[in-house]
Amino acid sequence: MTCNKNALRLVPLTVLLGLLLACGTQQSVPISDRSVNVDTQPRAPVEQDGQGLQIKPLQTPGVQELLAQSALAEQAGDLQEATVLMERAMRLQPGNPEILQRMAELNQAAEHYEQALNYAARSYDLGPKVGELCSRNWHTIALSREHLEDHAGAAEARQRASNCAVQPPARY
Amino acid sequence: MSKPRKSSNKTGSRPDAKGGGPHRSKRRSAQRRGRRSAKGKSSTAIQRARQWLVAVLAGLAGLAISGAGVWVWSLQKTVVEQFEQRRWDQPSLVYARPLQLDRGMRLSTAQLVFELQAAGYSSADSASLQPGQFRRRGDSVQAQSRAFVFADGLQPSVAVRVKIAEQRVDALWVAGKPATQFRFDPAEIGAIRGVGVDDRKFVPLQAFPPLLITAIQAVEDRQFKHHFGIDWHGFARAVWVNLRSAKLRQGGSTITQQLVRNMYLSHDRKLLRKLNELIMAVALERHFSKPEILESYLNEVYLGQHSGGAIHGFARASEYYFGRTVASLEPQQLALLVGMVRGASWYNPRSHPQRARTRRDLVLELMHNTGLISAAELAEFKSRPLGVTATPVLGRSQFPAFMDMVRRQLQHDYQAEDLQRDGLRVLTTLDPYQQHRAEQAVINTLPKVERSLGTSQLQAGVVVVDPQTGDLLALVGDRQPDRRGFNRALDARRQIGSIIKPFIYLQAWSIASHYTLVSRLDDQPISIKTDDNKIWQPQNYDLRSHGEVSLLSALLQSYNQATVRLGLQLGLSEVAGLLQRLGLLEHNARLHPSLFLGALDATPLQVAAAYQPLAADGYQTELSAVRNVLSGEQSLRSGYPVRIRQLLDTAPVALLQYALTLVSSEGTGRGLTATLGPGRAIASKTGTSNDKRDSWFVGFDEETLAVVWIGRDDNTPAAVTGANAALPVWAALFAGQGMQDIDVEALPGLYWYWVDQRNGLLSSEACPQARVLPFIARSEPTEWSDCS
């Protein structure tokens, strides 16, 4: 008898059935431009992967508020404030894979690729390993590896990203 | 009165009675000429003498005037230059981590009240709370937070209500509206100041309450707006009183004069000093505006003394006496501070409350007389208590071990001069509640341990960290935590004993799939010939060998012989490599197999740093006591972000976490259950050094990691083991805290199988010795036990 119990950490599980319309195919992003736009690189492709099995990590309302404030600061171009807000959220829920992935994306935006890679990997370790977050994890890892000149590792990470889309079991 | 005698000549000489004839006449004439000549000579000499005298006097007068001019010029130059270049040397203030509330988070009412009091909040019964006050009603706590500038900006003062239910934040209201989270302003835990640097917090004029600005003028210098540095009316009155009493007693000093005296002169009552003061006051008024002078005065005035130095300025005094910002003070509190200008020690409200109250009421009456407050307000404010906090929150730090760590961390990035004078604000990671718990655990438990073991002179070092962020939450460096001196948490390098063993087992699970929890080891006597041709024969703690045991049993019972055999299988240098990466072993250390049993010295902080990745799924983060440093202008000077690095594979770490939870329930750490209760999933490991000199205990749950060391400073045998000394201290630290057990079923990268404990093979659940255990992927046994 065998059972992988990792997913038990993510309670409650919100299974979103793949009813969303596909938005097109994922496009590779050239790495020549060192300035990173996290909205168009690690995040945008996964929005296209919004179909299939999705498992959302539990967030307290307070953490959600801090995530929202951090996103606003980031949109306003204040990466420092966005990071401070995200660290506040991290202290409330240190093992939350969504927060860890956001930390990865903020580090990537700040061109701290080593940190981006580590945070994305930790998010993946603690995360659902399927769906949108999984895809963001691997896209971030791929992009960071590209910047760190690990092209083979980046290719592997992109492959892993493409495996994140899992169809939910059929329901009768 | 006799008449003056008439004289025929102007000189008044009498004519000669003798003489006659031409010769005589000639002679007379010659004599006359001679006399005339003598008279003329005498007159000229006198005139010359007069002229000389006048010239000398004129010269002296000129010199005196010139000297006075130079003196005045010099004083003016001094006062102007120094005032222009004045620099408000301010100590750097150090703050604890802020209490961040989140709806649903674990928090008891007692803990919330403790946190507020630690941050200098005072309990109040009034319906309308002032900043820095709170009111508790059962499990509901209302507070008015204080404005504070964090790294992510200003958070203004606001009304907060927290409802606690079942030891959790059940509901939260901020400014009367339901909220999801809130962050209180943090406790000030100390200051970093240089020798001779007074305690001061500079505040610009516009940030002082208008009532303070008017009240100080009403009481100290009503003509401030109109005079040129000296108030002649006040001065003349003071001179008259002083002349009559033959001593300088009454002061008629203006605010400008007081400022000059505070900034440049002594406080003795000599005439020369007074003259200098007058000249400098006029010079100050000639070159600087009234607002500039008033701002300096409000920041400079002496308002008391604490163990850390003199308190200057209303802003700092406000925090010292009331635990509040000056902008938030009530009128009667402002009146008290204004009254204290006349004599901060004499009117100290903590040591002389009645005298201070009388003075405060007098100031309030002056404020009423000058129209600053109404008669009704006067009566109301006079009826209020002094309102000073019972214990000052400023002054000497209550947490010397932690402050020591803060200084050490900051000295990498800051010059001592900057820290001591630039008024930086250091936002640290200290958790006041955990610090309190750690201190109490040491203070209360160590005497009991000494009594039960019949030993004495034990000392302690405790480190508490958040393993996910690397935040140092608490440090205890002495069994008397407020005693300064040797900081054992950071500096006591002691043999670590068996707390090294988890790393040996981790190395096994990391490198080869044939090592599992049920792999077999020989716990048999072993002789090892070392590099120096000596024979080393390790013994078990109970002086017995236990034959074939599983890795899990060897770790749970901390068997030495089995662990040495495992270490030899893995290789001394390979194990040393892991210890070096974890910071426990120096790179040039001489290696000896006794390393497998912890024959190396480390500090409690180093042990905490080495265990941190074990509690964070293999991700290492540097332990830090500081998160942000803000400049006096409130901008971020430097941040110490949480940086993580995957140091160890997640699955072997998860396997070790599981095994360590069993140490707490079945192994050498099972004494924890007596305090924390059975069925807990807390990871832990005990450690004892040779001859029972050192006692170690390391344990962690999902949120907190703590290391406790107990031993003697002189490293003599102390009859202590990991279980009998450090464990009870650790247990006392966490007893009743509502720990967050490790969710063993959710440990990442592990797969669970039923196995027969006798042989480590797969088994049915129904087998007599069957137990479900985790395995790293593809390391599980493939053969089945016959369960016989």
CSV table of C-alpha atoms in Angstrom, one decimal, chain A residues 1-6 8-9 60-63 65-66 69 80-81 83-85 87-88 90-95 100 103 107 112 114-115 118-119 121-123 125-126 129, chain B residues 100-103 105 151-152 155 180-181 183 429 466 468-469 471 616-617 619 627-628 636 640-646 650 702 743 745-754:
chain,number,residue,atom,x,y,z
A,1,MET,CA,0.0,0.0,0.0
A,2,THR,CA,1.4,3.4,-0.9
A,3,CYS,CA,0.1,6.9,-0.6
A,4,ASN,CA,1.7,10.3,-1.2
A,5,LYS,CA,0.4,12.5,1.5
A,6,ASN,CA,1.9,15.7,0.5
A,8,LEU,CA,-2.8,16.8,2.7
A,9,ARG,CA,-0.9,20.0,3.6
A,60,THR,CA,-5.9,33.5,5.8
A,61,PRO,CA,-7.8,36.8,5.0
A,62,GLY,CA,-4.9,38.7,6.6
A,63,VAL,CA,-2.4,37.1,4.3
A,65,GLU,CA,-4.7,41.4,2.2
A,66,LEU,CA,-0.9,41.6,2.5
A,69,GLN,CA,-1.0,45.3,-0.9
A,80,GLN,CA,11.2,47.1,-1.9
A,81,GLU,CA,7.9,47.8,-0.3
A,83,THR,CA,9.1,42.6,-0.7
A,84,VAL,CA,8.7,44.0,2.9
A,85,LEU,CA,4.9,43.3,2.6
A,87,GLU,CA,7.9,39.1,4.1
A,88,ARG,CA,5.2,40.1,6.6
A,90,MET,CA,5.7,35.0,5.1
A,91,ARG,CA,6.0,35.4,8.8
A,92,LEU,CA,2.3,34.7,9.2
A,93,GLN,CA,2.3,31.7,6.9
A,94,PRO,CA,5.9,30.7,6.4
A,95,GLY,CA,5.1,27.5,4.5
A,100,LEU,CA,7.0,31.6,-1.5
A,103,MET,CA,8.8,36.0,-3.2
A,107,ASN,CA,13.4,38.4,-6.5
A,112,HIS,CA,18.2,38.2,-7.8
A,114,GLU,CA,19.7,32.7,-7.3
A,115,GLN,CA,17.1,33.7,-4.7
A,118,ASN,CA,15.5,28.9,-4.4
A,119,TYR,CA,12.1,30.4,-3.5
A,121,ALA,CA,11.9,25.5,-5.7
A,122,ARG,CA,10.7,25.7,-2.1
A,123,SER,CA,7.3,26.7,-3.3
A,125,ASP,CA,8.4,21.4,-2.6
A,126,LEU,CA,5.5,22.6,-0.4
A,129,LYS,CA,2.8,20.1,-7.9
B,100,GLN,CA,1.4,41.2,13.7
B,101,LEU,CA,-2.2,40.0,14.3
B,102,ASP,CA,-3.9,37.9,11.8
B,103,ARG,CA,-7.5,36.8,12.2
B,105,MET,CA,-3.9,33.2,14.5
B,151,ALA,CA,10.2,49.8,6.5
B,152,ASP,CA,7.0,49.9,4.4
B,155,GLN,CA,1.3,53.5,10.1
B,180,THR,CA,-8.2,40.9,8.7
B,181,GLN,CA,-4.8,41.8,10.0
B,183,ARG,CA,0.4,45.3,13.1
B,429,THR,CA,13.4,40.1,15.3
B,466,ASP,CA,12.0,30.9,13.6
B,468,GLN,CA,11.5,29.4,8.2
B,469,THR,CA,12.8,33.0,8.2
B,471,ASP,CA,14.6,35.3,12.7
B,616,ALA,CA,13.0,24.1,7.2
B,617,ASP,CA,12.9,21.1,4.8
B,619,TYR,CA,16.5,25.2,3.1
B,627,ARG,CA,15.6,43.0,9.6
B,628,ASN,CA,15.7,46.7,8.8
B,636,LEU,CA,15.3,52.6,4.7
B,640,TYR,CA,18.4,42.2,5.7
B,641,PRO,CA,15.9,40.2,3.6
B,642,VAL,CA,15.2,36.6,4.2
B,643,ARG,CA,17.5,34.7,1.8
B,644,ILE,CA,17.1,31.0,1.4
B,645,ARG,CA,19.3,28.4,-0.1
B,646,GLN,CA,18.5,24.7,-0.7
B,650,THR,CA,14.0,17.7,1.1
B,702,GLU,CA,6.5,23.8,12.7
B,743,ASP,CA,2.4,17.4,10.4
B,745,GLU,CA,1.8,12.8,7.4
B,746,ALA,CA,2.4,15.8,5.1
B,747,LEU,CA,6.2,15.6,5.2
B,748,PRO,CA,7.4,16.2,1.6
B,749,GLY,CA,8.9,13.4,-0.5
B,750,LEU,CA,8.0,10.5,1.8
B,751,TYR,CA,5.9,7.4,1.1
B,752,TRP,CA,4.5,5.3,3.8
B,753,TYR,CA,4.6,1.5,4.1
B,754,TRP,CA,3.7,-1.1,6.7
